[in-house]
Amino acid sequence: MKEVKCECGHINPIGTVLCESCGNPIAAKEKNSSKLLDMRYDGSARRSQTYNKTIVDKVWNFFSSVKVGVWLIVITLLASSLGTIFPQERFIPPGASASTYYEEQYGSFGKLYYTLGFHDLYNSWWFLALVASIGISLVICSLDRVIPLYRALKNQGVIKKEGFMRRQRLFSETDKTLNQHTYEGIKKAMKQKRYRVREENGHILAEKGRFSRWGPYVNHIGLIIFLIGSMLRFVPGMYVDETLWVREGETAPIPGTDGQYFLKNNAFSI
């Protein structure tokens, strides 16, 4: 797909709504419109809103949807809550067979619970698939929005077109001419309020709190790390969770040590 060239001469990525250099609307429908401009990414297009032809594009667009991510989380939470109705297989009495225990203790509902695999929910392949889908959704959602945001902040220009300014949510203008003293006073006042001030050919751009625009994606990184940690339990050798029952006075070999290590339960009374 071809890139888009603005009237100012700047080359913009395909799908860009506003020129990354001058902020002037590029698309014909945007030039003739009077509605407010979408300033979430300063006019930079997200990949999911631009490409929709190949299978990869369709998979990307599916997982980049916030609604899909929310539904995946809701389904996973519902499945997790169902896994707490009855004890998981590792918590049933030692020696009991899971295939018969749930039916004997909880009747037909217990049998259905076992048949659907809820007795070992957190180790089941489909629960792992749900967790992995949430992780994939978080990664794609973040990349789909982080890239245009980074591009918009990196290429943000100082000089903006009049049409761009008029289509902002807050806009005002005056016919007074600023002298050099007032101009310098404005810059000084902005800097005192900790604005990052940039100027070019008599134009001023002041901004602060830029890092706050990255806030949601910092949270996403934390969630992704959390999900990776949860999924490591399915990697052989990364997670060990076995139960060894030893009666008072007995000694039993520790599983997986080939009889080299033993655990003894010394009986005592107070």
PDB file of C-alpha atoms in Angstrom:
ATOM      1  CA  MET A   1       0.000   0.000   0.000  1.00  0.00           C
ATOM      2  CA  LYS A   2       1.297   3.474  -0.914  1.00  0.00           C
ATOM      3  CA  GLU A   3       2.187   6.163   1.579  1.00  0.00           C
ATOM      4  CA  VAL A   4       0.331   9.474   1.633  1.00  0.00           C
ATOM      5  CA  LYS A   5       1.999  12.784   0.819  1.00  0.00           C
ATOM      6  CA  CYS A   6       0.698  15.939   2.459  1.00  0.00           C
ATOM      7  CA  GLU A   7       0.516  19.395   0.859  1.00  0.00           C
ATOM      8  CA  CYS A   8       3.483  20.412   3.029  1.00  0.00           C
ATOM      9  CA  GLY A   9       5.569  17.674   1.409  1.00  0.00           C
ATOM     10  CA  HIS A  10       5.747  15.324   4.405  1.00  0.00           C
ATOM     11  CA  ILE A  11       5.330  11.592   3.655  1.00  0.00           C
ATOM     12  CA  ASN A  12       2.825   9.927   6.018  1.00  0.00           C
ATOM     13  CA  PRO A  13       2.077   6.214   6.583  1.00  0.00           C
ATOM     14  CA  ILE A  14      -1.006   4.798   4.901  1.00  0.00           C
ATOM     15  CA  GLY A  15      -4.219   5.511   6.789  1.00  0.00           C
ATOM     16  CA  THR A  16      -2.953   8.684   8.482  1.00  0.00           C
ATOM     17  CA  VAL A  17      -5.755  11.184   9.058  1.00  0.00           C
ATOM     18  CA  LEU A  18      -3.632  14.208   9.983  1.00  0.00           C
ATOM     19  CA  CYS A  19      -0.210  15.041   8.621  1.00  0.00           C
ATOM     20  CA  GLU A  20       2.432  14.100  11.192  1.00  0.00           C
ATOM     21  CA  SER A  21       4.377  17.260  10.364  1.00  0.00           C
ATOM     22  CA  CYS A  22       1.864  20.093  10.002  1.00  0.00           C
ATOM     23  CA  GLY A  23      -1.310  18.553  11.428  1.00  0.00           C
ATOM     24  CA  ASN A  24      -3.323  19.363   8.321  1.00  0.00           C
ATOM     25  CA  PRO A  25      -6.134  16.887   7.465  1.00  0.00           C
ATOM     26  CA  ILE A  26      -5.094  14.581   4.622  1.00  0.00           C
ATOM     27  CA  ALA A  27      -8.201  12.623   3.646  1.00  0.00           C
ATOM     28  CA  ALA A  28     -10.667  14.474   1.411  1.00  0.00           C
ATOM     29  CA  LYS A  29     -13.567  13.783   3.770  1.00  0.00           C
ATOM     30  CA  GLU A  30     -11.570  15.263   6.651  1.00  0.00           C
ATOM     31  CA  LYS A  31     -10.630  18.397   4.735  1.00  0.00           C
ATOM     32  CA  ASN A  32     -14.263  19.246   4.030  1.00  0.00           C
ATOM     33  CA  SER A  33     -15.561  18.304   7.464  1.00  0.00           C
ATOM     34  CA  SER A  34     -16.208  20.625  10.390  1.00  0.00           C
ATOM     35  CA  LYS A  35     -16.456  17.982  13.144  1.00  0.00           C
ATOM     36  CA  LEU A  36     -13.843  17.656  15.883  1.00  0.00           C
ATOM     37  CA  LEU A  37     -10.658  15.845  14.898  1.00  0.00           C
ATOM     38  CA  ASP A  38      -9.776  12.525  16.513  1.00  0.00           C
ATOM     39  CA  MET A  39      -6.677  13.487  18.491  1.00  0.00           C
ATOM     40  CA  ARG A  40      -6.140  10.203  20.345  1.00  0.00           C
ATOM     41  CA  TYR A  41      -3.107   9.419  18.189  1.00  0.00           C
ATOM     42  CA  ASP A  42      -2.790  12.852  16.582  1.00  0.00           C
ATOM     43  CA  GLY A  43      -4.290  11.446  13.403  1.00  0.00           C
ATOM     44  CA  SER A  44      -1.997   8.415  13.047  1.00  0.00           C
ATOM     45  CA  ALA A  45      -3.900   5.338  11.895  1.00  0.00           C
ATOM     46  CA  ARG A  46      -3.918   2.053  13.811  1.00  0.00           C
ATOM     47  CA  ARG A  47      -2.995  -1.067  11.869  1.00  0.00           C
ATOM     48  CA  SER A  48      -6.374  -2.676  12.585  1.00  0.00           C
ATOM     49  CA  GLN A  49      -8.121   0.286  10.928  1.00  0.00           C
ATOM     50  CA  THR A  50      -5.930   0.186   7.836  1.00  0.00           C
ATOM     51  CA  TYR A  51      -5.240  -3.402   6.790  1.00  0.00           C
ATOM     52  CA  ASN A  52      -8.030  -5.943   6.274  1.00  0.00           C
ATOM     53  CA  LYS A  53      -7.117  -8.289   3.431  1.00  0.00           C
ATOM     54  CA  THR A  54      -5.012 -11.262   4.516  1.00  0.00           C
ATOM     55  CA  ILE A  55      -5.664 -13.900   7.173  1.00  0.00           C
ATOM     56  CA  VAL A  56      -2.995 -12.293   9.353  1.00  0.00           C
ATOM     57  CA  ASP A  57      -4.856  -8.970   9.103  1.00  0.00           C
ATOM     58  CA  LYS A  58      -8.142 -10.572  10.143  1.00  0.00           C
ATOM     59  CA  VAL A  59      -6.548 -12.369  13.121  1.00  0.00           C
ATOM     60  CA  TRP A  60      -4.803  -9.133  14.135  1.00  0.00           C
ATOM     61  CA  ASN A  61      -8.030  -7.114  13.848  1.00  0.00           C
ATOM     62  CA  PHE A  62      -9.935  -9.722  15.893  1.00  0.00           C
ATOM     63  CA  PHE A  63      -7.526  -9.683  18.835  1.00  0.00           C
ATOM     64  CA  SER A  64      -7.003  -5.904  18.662  1.00  0.00           C
ATOM     65  CA  SER A  65     -10.660  -5.363  19.602  1.00  0.00           C
ATOM     66  CA  VAL A  66     -11.174  -4.228  23.199  1.00  0.00           C
ATOM     67  CA  LYS A  67     -14.562  -5.992  23.238  1.00  0.00           C
ATOM     68  CA  VAL A  68     -12.906  -9.312  22.383  1.00  0.00           C
ATOM     69  CA  GLY A  69     -10.375  -8.805  25.189  1.00  0.00           C
ATOM     70  CA  VAL A  70     -13.112  -8.020  27.712  1.00  0.00           C
ATOM     71  CA  TRP A  71     -15.138 -11.088  26.707  1.00  0.00           C
ATOM     72  CA  LEU A  72     -12.072 -13.328  27.004  1.00  0.00           C
ATOM     73  CA  ILE A  73     -11.501 -12.025  30.535  1.00  0.00           C
ATOM     74  CA  VAL A  74     -15.178 -12.521  31.468  1.00  0.00           C
ATOM     75  CA  ILE A  75     -15.217 -16.104  30.132  1.00  0.00           C
ATOM     76  CA  THR A  76     -11.978 -16.912  31.983  1.00  0.00           C
ATOM     77  CA  LEU A  77     -13.358 -15.477  35.235  1.00  0.00           C
ATOM     78  CA  LEU A  78     -16.567 -17.492  34.866  1.00  0.00           C
ATOM     79  CA  ALA A  79     -14.568 -20.672  34.217  1.00  0.00           C
ATOM     80  CA  SER A  80     -12.359 -19.960  37.227  1.00  0.00           C
ATOM     81  CA  SER A  81     -15.400 -19.496  39.467  1.00  0.00           C
ATOM     82  CA  LEU A  82     -16.885 -22.806  38.250  1.00  0.00           C
ATOM     83  CA  GLY A  83     -13.634 -24.503  39.224  1.00  0.00           C
ATOM     84  CA  THR A  84     -14.240 -23.541  42.861  1.00  0.00           C
ATOM     85  CA  ILE A  85     -17.690 -25.169  43.197  1.00  0.00           C
ATOM     86  CA  PHE A  86     -16.186 -28.542  44.115  1.00  0.00           C
ATOM     87  CA  PRO A  87     -12.654 -29.398  45.298  1.00  0.00           C
ATOM     88  CA  GLN A  88     -10.038 -29.817  42.600  1.00  0.00           C
ATOM     89  CA  GLU A  89      -8.718 -33.339  42.011  1.00  0.00           C
ATOM     90  CA  ARG A  90      -5.536 -32.786  44.024  1.00  0.00           C
ATOM     91  CA  PHE A  91      -7.583 -31.900  47.124  1.00  0.00           C
ATOM     92  CA  ILE A  92      -9.796 -35.005  47.216  1.00  0.00           C
ATOM     93  CA  PRO A  93      -8.955 -37.673  49.849  1.00  0.00           C
ATOM     94  CA  PRO A  94      -5.840 -39.732  49.064  1.00  0.00           C
ATOM     95  CA  GLY A  95      -6.585 -43.027  47.398  1.00  0.00           C
ATOM     96  CA  ALA A  96      -9.947 -41.843  46.029  1.00  0.00           C
ATOM     97  CA  SER A  97     -10.542 -42.153  42.281  1.00  0.00           C
ATOM     98  CA  ALA A  98     -11.623 -38.909  40.664  1.00  0.00           C
ATOM     99  CA  SER A  99     -13.683 -40.804  38.087  1.00  0.00           C
ATOM    100  CA  THR A 100     -16.023 -42.047  40.815  1.00  0.00           C
ATOM    101  CA  TYR A 101     -15.470 -39.620  43.692  1.00  0.00           C
ATOM    102  CA  TYR A 102     -17.382 -36.667  42.272  1.00  0.00           C
ATOM    103  CA  GLU A 103     -20.403 -38.769  41.298  1.00  0.00           C
ATOM    104  CA  GLU A 104     -20.491 -40.500  44.688  1.00  0.00           C
ATOM    105  CA  GLN A 105     -20.210 -37.264  46.637  1.00  0.00           C
ATOM    106  CA  TYR A 106     -22.196 -34.820  44.502  1.00  0.00           C
ATOM    107  CA  GLY A 107     -24.439 -36.986  42.329  1.00  0.00           C
ATOM    108  CA  SER A 108     -25.211 -36.305  38.672  1.00  0.00           C
ATOM    109  CA  PHE A 109     -23.912 -32.740  38.862  1.00  0.00           C
ATOM    110  CA  GLY A 110     -20.614 -34.045  40.215  1.00  0.00           C
ATOM    111  CA  LYS A 111     -20.391 -36.531  37.326  1.00  0.00           C
ATOM    112  CA  LEU A 112     -21.031 -33.727  34.811  1.00  0.00           C
ATOM    113  CA  TYR A 113     -18.430 -31.611  36.634  1.00  0.00           C
ATOM    114  CA  TYR A 114     -15.853 -34.387  36.153  1.00  0.00           C
ATOM    115  CA  THR A 115     -16.862 -35.123  32.552  1.00  0.00           C
ATOM    116  CA  LEU A 116     -16.404 -31.480  31.508  1.00  0.00           C
ATOM    117  CA  GLY A 117     -12.942 -31.444  33.053  1.00  0.00           C
ATOM    118  CA  PHE A 118     -13.629 -28.935  35.819  1.00  0.00           C
ATOM    119  CA  HIS A 119     -12.081 -31.332  38.376  1.00  0.00           C
ATOM    120  CA  ASP A 120      -8.623 -30.329  37.065  1.00  0.00           C
ATOM    121  CA  LEU A 121      -9.574 -26.982  35.577  1.00  0.00           C
ATOM    122  CA  TYR A 122      -6.361 -25.017  35.995  1.00  0.00           C
ATOM    123  CA  ASN A 123      -4.296 -27.679  34.233  1.00  0.00           C
ATOM    124  CA  SER A 124      -6.740 -28.241  31.364  1.00  0.00           C
ATOM    125  CA  TRP A 125      -5.741 -27.349  27.800  1.00  0.00           C
ATOM    126  CA  TRP A 126      -8.787 -25.173  27.153  1.00  0.00           C
ATOM    127  CA  PHE A 127      -8.213 -23.066  30.293  1.00  0.00           C
ATOM    128  CA  LEU A 128      -4.611 -22.622  29.189  1.00  0.00           C
ATOM    129  CA  ALA A 129      -5.906 -21.590  25.745  1.00  0.00           C
ATOM    130  CA  LEU A 130      -8.131 -18.940  27.357  1.00  0.00           C
ATOM    131  CA  VAL A 131      -5.238 -17.521  29.368  1.00  0.00           C
ATOM    132  CA  ALA A 132      -3.023 -17.537  26.266  1.00  0.00           C
ATOM    133  CA  SER A 133      -5.764 -15.769  24.262  1.00  0.00           C
ATOM    134  CA  ILE A 134      -5.939 -13.009  26.863  1.00  0.00           C
ATOM    135  CA  GLY A 135      -2.170 -12.598  26.617  1.00  0.00           C
ATOM    136  CA  ILE A 136      -2.292 -12.463  22.821  1.00  0.00           C
ATOM    137  CA  SER A 137      -5.130  -9.935  22.973  1.00  0.00           C
ATOM    138  CA  LEU A 138      -3.167  -7.713  25.379  1.00  0.00           C
ATOM    139  CA  VAL A 139      -0.037  -7.826  23.219  1.00  0.00           C
ATOM    140  CA  ILE A 140      -1.857  -7.071  19.959  1.00  0.00           C
ATOM    141  CA  CYS A 141      -4.085  -4.388  21.524  1.00  0.00           C
ATOM    142  CA  SER A 142      -1.001  -2.680  22.938  1.00  0.00           C
ATOM    143  CA  LEU A 143       1.038  -2.857  19.727  1.00  0.00           C
ATOM    144  CA  ASP A 144      -1.939  -1.687  17.666  1.00  0.00           C
ATOM    145  CA  ARG A 145      -2.114   1.495  19.745  1.00  0.00           C
ATOM    146  CA  VAL A 146       1.448   2.007  20.991  1.00  0.00           C
ATOM    147  CA  ILE A 147       2.987   2.227  17.513  1.00  0.00           C
ATOM    148  CA  PRO A 148       0.769   5.089  16.227  1.00  0.00           C
ATOM    149  CA  LEU A 149       1.053   6.854  19.595  1.00  0.00           C
ATOM    150  CA  TYR A 150       4.849   6.644  19.501  1.00  0.00           C
ATOM    151  CA  ARG A 151       4.876   7.836  15.889  1.00  0.00           C
ATOM    152  CA  ALA A 152       2.556  10.736  16.706  1.00  0.00           C
ATOM    153  CA  LEU A 153       4.614  11.895  19.692  1.00  0.00           C
ATOM    154  CA  LYS A 154       7.911  11.465  17.867  1.00  0.00           C
ATOM    155  CA  ASN A 155       6.829  13.454  14.790  1.00  0.00           C
ATOM    156  CA  GLN A 156       4.781  16.086  16.593  1.00  0.00           C
ATOM    157  CA  GLY A 157       5.461  19.450  14.980  1.00  0.00           C
ATOM    158  CA  VAL A 158       5.257  22.904  16.537  1.00  0.00           C
ATOM    159  CA  ILE A 159       3.542  24.694  13.652  1.00  0.00           C
ATOM    160  CA  LYS A 160      -0.122  23.774  13.144  1.00  0.00           C
ATOM    161  CA  LYS A 161      -2.486  24.810  10.372  1.00  0.00           C
ATOM    162  CA  GLU A 162      -5.386  27.155  11.155  1.00  0.00           C
ATOM    163  CA  GLY A 163      -7.891  24.491  10.054  1.00  0.00           C
ATOM    164  CA  PHE A 164      -6.332  22.071  12.500  1.00  0.00           C
ATOM    165  CA  MET A 165      -6.637  24.547  15.385  1.00  0.00           C
ATOM    166  CA  ARG A 166     -10.270  25.399  14.646  1.00  0.00           C
ATOM    167  CA  ARG A 167     -11.338  21.771  14.875  1.00  0.00           C
ATOM    168  CA  GLN A 168     -10.020  21.215  18.398  1.00  0.00           C
ATOM    169  CA  ARG A 169     -12.339  20.742  21.358  1.00  0.00           C
ATOM    170  CA  LEU A 170     -11.069  23.962  22.980  1.00  0.00           C
ATOM    171  CA  PHE A 171     -10.171  26.819  20.653  1.00  0.00           C
ATOM    172  CA  SER A 172     -10.001  30.613  20.916  1.00  0.00           C
ATOM    173  CA  GLU A 173      -8.420  33.409  18.916  1.00  0.00           C
ATOM    174  CA  THR A 174      -7.682  37.103  19.267  1.00  0.00           C
ATOM    175  CA  ASP A 175      -6.904  39.921  16.852  1.00  0.00           C
ATOM    176  CA  LYS A 176      -4.319  41.441  19.191  1.00  0.00           C
ATOM    177  CA  THR A 177      -0.695  41.373  18.150  1.00  0.00           C
ATOM    178  CA  LEU A 178       1.726  39.965  20.706  1.00  0.00           C
ATOM    179  CA  ASN A 179       4.860  42.002  21.269  1.00  0.00           C
ATOM    180  CA  GLN A 180       8.154  40.389  22.157  1.00  0.00           C
ATOM    181  CA  HIS A 181       7.738  41.111  25.875  1.00  0.00           C
ATOM    182  CA  THR A 182       4.341  39.357  26.014  1.00  0.00           C
ATOM    183  CA  TYR A 183       5.673  36.494  23.900  1.00  0.00           C
ATOM    184  CA  GLU A 184       8.555  35.906  26.300  1.00  0.00           C
ATOM    185  CA  GLY A 185       6.200  36.255  29.268  1.00  0.00           C
ATOM    186  CA  ILE A 186       3.965  33.478  27.925  1.00  0.00           C
ATOM    187  CA  LYS A 187       6.956  31.180  27.474  1.00  0.00           C
ATOM    188  CA  LYS A 188       8.209  31.957  30.990  1.00  0.00           C
ATOM    189  CA  ALA A 189       4.785  31.329  32.552  1.00  0.00           C
ATOM    190  CA  MET A 190       4.494  27.986  30.746  1.00  0.00           C
ATOM    191  CA  LYS A 191       7.940  26.899  31.899  1.00  0.00           C
ATOM    192  CA  GLN A 192       7.122  27.870  35.495  1.00  0.00           C
ATOM    193  CA  LYS A 193       4.122  25.548  35.312  1.00  0.00           C
ATOM    194  CA  ARG A 194       6.520  22.806  34.152  1.00  0.00           C
ATOM    195  CA  TYR A 195       5.372  22.722  30.571  1.00  0.00           C
ATOM    196  CA  ARG A 196       7.863  21.511  27.982  1.00  0.00           C
ATOM    197  CA  VAL A 197       8.025  24.498  25.639  1.00  0.00           C
ATOM    198  CA  ARG A 198       9.094  24.289  21.997  1.00  0.00           C
ATOM    199  CA  GLU A 199       9.070  27.167  19.547  1.00  0.00           C
ATOM    200  CA  GLU A 200       9.528  27.556  15.820  1.00  0.00           C
ATOM    201  CA  ASN A 201       9.128  30.695  13.664  1.00  0.00           C
ATOM    202  CA  GLY A 202       7.067  32.509  16.280  1.00  0.00           C
ATOM    203  CA  HIS A 203       4.885  29.480  17.110  1.00  0.00           C
ATOM    204  CA  ILE A 204       4.808  27.937  20.604  1.00  0.00           C
ATOM    205  CA  LEU A 205       3.941  24.366  21.560  1.00  0.00           C
ATOM    206  CA  ALA A 206       3.729  23.664  25.295  1.00  0.00           C
ATOM    207  CA  GLU A 207       2.981  20.236  26.747  1.00  0.00           C
ATOM    208  CA  LYS A 208       3.411  18.261  29.961  1.00  0.00           C
ATOM    209  CA  GLY A 209       2.349  14.914  31.361  1.00  0.00           C
ATOM    210  CA  ARG A 210       3.348  13.108  28.164  1.00  0.00           C
ATOM    211  CA  PHE A 211       4.184   9.945  30.107  1.00  0.00           C
ATOM    212  CA  SER A 212       0.555   9.700  31.290  1.00  0.00           C
ATOM    213  CA  ARG A 213      -0.426   8.803  27.720  1.00  0.00           C
ATOM    214  CA  TRP A 214       1.585   5.592  28.147  1.00  0.00           C
ATOM    215  CA  GLY A 215      -0.241   4.649  31.366  1.00  0.00           C
ATOM    216  CA  PRO A 216      -2.619   1.991  29.930  1.00  0.00           C
ATOM    217  CA  TYR A 217       0.243   0.229  28.171  1.00  0.00           C
ATOM    218  CA  VAL A 218       2.334   0.090  31.351  1.00  0.00           C
ATOM    219  CA  ASN A 219      -0.628  -1.707  32.941  1.00  0.00           C
ATOM    220  CA  HIS A 220      -0.785  -4.029  29.938  1.00  0.00           C
ATOM    221  CA  ILE A 221       2.886  -4.938  30.381  1.00  0.00           C
ATOM    222  CA  GLY A 222       2.209  -5.819  34.027  1.00  0.00           C
ATOM    223  CA  LEU A 223      -0.732  -8.034  33.064  1.00  0.00           C
ATOM    224  CA  ILE A 224       1.298  -9.741  30.334  1.00  0.00           C
ATOM    225  CA  ILE A 225       4.096 -10.543  32.815  1.00  0.00           C
ATOM    226  CA  PHE A 226       1.487 -11.886  35.251  1.00  0.00           C
ATOM    227  CA  LEU A 227      -0.036 -14.142  32.567  1.00  0.00           C
ATOM    228  CA  ILE A 228       3.395 -15.411  31.495  1.00  0.00           C
ATOM    229  CA  GLY A 229       4.101 -16.333  35.112  1.00  0.00           C
ATOM    230  CA  SER A 230       0.771 -18.166  35.320  1.00  0.00           C
ATOM    231  CA  MET A 231       1.472 -20.120  32.137  1.00  0.00           C
ATOM    232  CA  LEU A 232       4.950 -21.197  33.278  1.00  0.00           C
ATOM    233  CA  ARG A 233       3.280 -23.844  35.429  1.00  0.00           C
ATOM    234  CA  PHE A 234       2.643 -25.784  32.236  1.00  0.00           C
ATOM    235  CA  VAL A 235       6.347 -25.830  31.316  1.00  0.00           C
ATOM    236  CA  PRO A 236       7.995 -29.061  32.504  1.00  0.00           C
ATOM    237  CA  GLY A 237      10.313 -28.441  35.437  1.00  0.00           C
ATOM    238  CA  MET A 238       9.066 -24.880  36.079  1.00  0.00           C
ATOM    239  CA  TYR A 239       6.273 -25.827  38.463  1.00  0.00           C
ATOM    240  CA  VAL A 240       6.161 -28.729  40.919  1.00  0.00           C
ATOM    241  CA  ASP A 241       3.055 -29.385  42.963  1.00  0.00           C
ATOM    242  CA  GLU A 242       2.780 -32.889  44.408  1.00  0.00           C
ATOM    243  CA  THR A 243       1.355 -34.161  47.655  1.00  0.00           C
ATOM    244  CA  LEU A 244       3.093 -36.763  49.807  1.00  0.00           C
ATOM    245  CA  TRP A 245       1.074 -38.323  52.618  1.00  0.00           C
ATOM    246  CA  VAL A 246       3.180 -39.615  55.489  1.00  0.00           C
ATOM    247  CA  ARG A 247       1.551 -41.066  58.600  1.00  0.00           C
ATOM    248  CA  GLU A 248       2.991 -40.496  62.042  1.00  0.00           C
ATOM    249  CA  GLY A 249       6.125 -42.569  62.518  1.00  0.00           C
ATOM    250  CA  GLU A 250       6.362 -43.536  58.848  1.00  0.00           C
ATOM    251  CA  THR A 251       9.121 -42.767  56.346  1.00  0.00           C
ATOM    252  CA  ALA A 252       8.365 -42.370  52.625  1.00  0.00           C
ATOM    253  CA  PRO A 253      10.613 -41.698  49.594  1.00  0.00           C
ATOM    254  CA  ILE A 254      10.217 -38.272  48.012  1.00  0.00           C
ATOM    255  CA  PRO A 255       8.832 -38.647  44.447  1.00  0.00           C
ATOM    256  CA  GLY A 256      11.257 -37.841  41.661  1.00  0.00           C
ATOM    257  CA  THR A 257      14.428 -38.423  43.706  1.00  0.00           C
ATOM    258  CA  ASP A 258      14.932 -42.090  42.717  1.00  0.00           C
ATOM    259  CA  GLY A 259      14.901 -43.169  46.349  1.00  0.00           C
ATOM    260  CA  GLN A 260      17.787 -40.919  47.359  1.00  0.00           C
ATOM    261  CA  TYR A 261      15.730 -38.678  49.641  1.00  0.00           C
ATOM    262  CA  PHE A 262      13.102 -39.608  52.213  1.00  0.00           C
ATOM    263  CA  LEU A 263      10.599 -37.776  54.374  1.00  0.00           C
ATOM    264  CA  LYS A 264       9.951 -38.980  57.909  1.00  0.00           C
ATOM    265  CA  ASN A 265       7.019 -37.975  60.095  1.00  0.00           C
ATOM    266  CA  ASN A 266       8.224 -38.102  63.692  1.00  0.00           C
ATOM    267  CA  ALA A 267       5.273 -38.645  66.002  1.00  0.00           C
ATOM    268  CA  PHE A 268       5.290 -36.662  69.201  1.00  0.00           C
ATOM    269  CA  SER A 269       2.825 -35.497  71.793  1.00  0.00           C
ATOM    270  CA  ILE A 270       2.617 -32.428  73.997  1.00  0.00           C
TER     271      ILE A 270
END
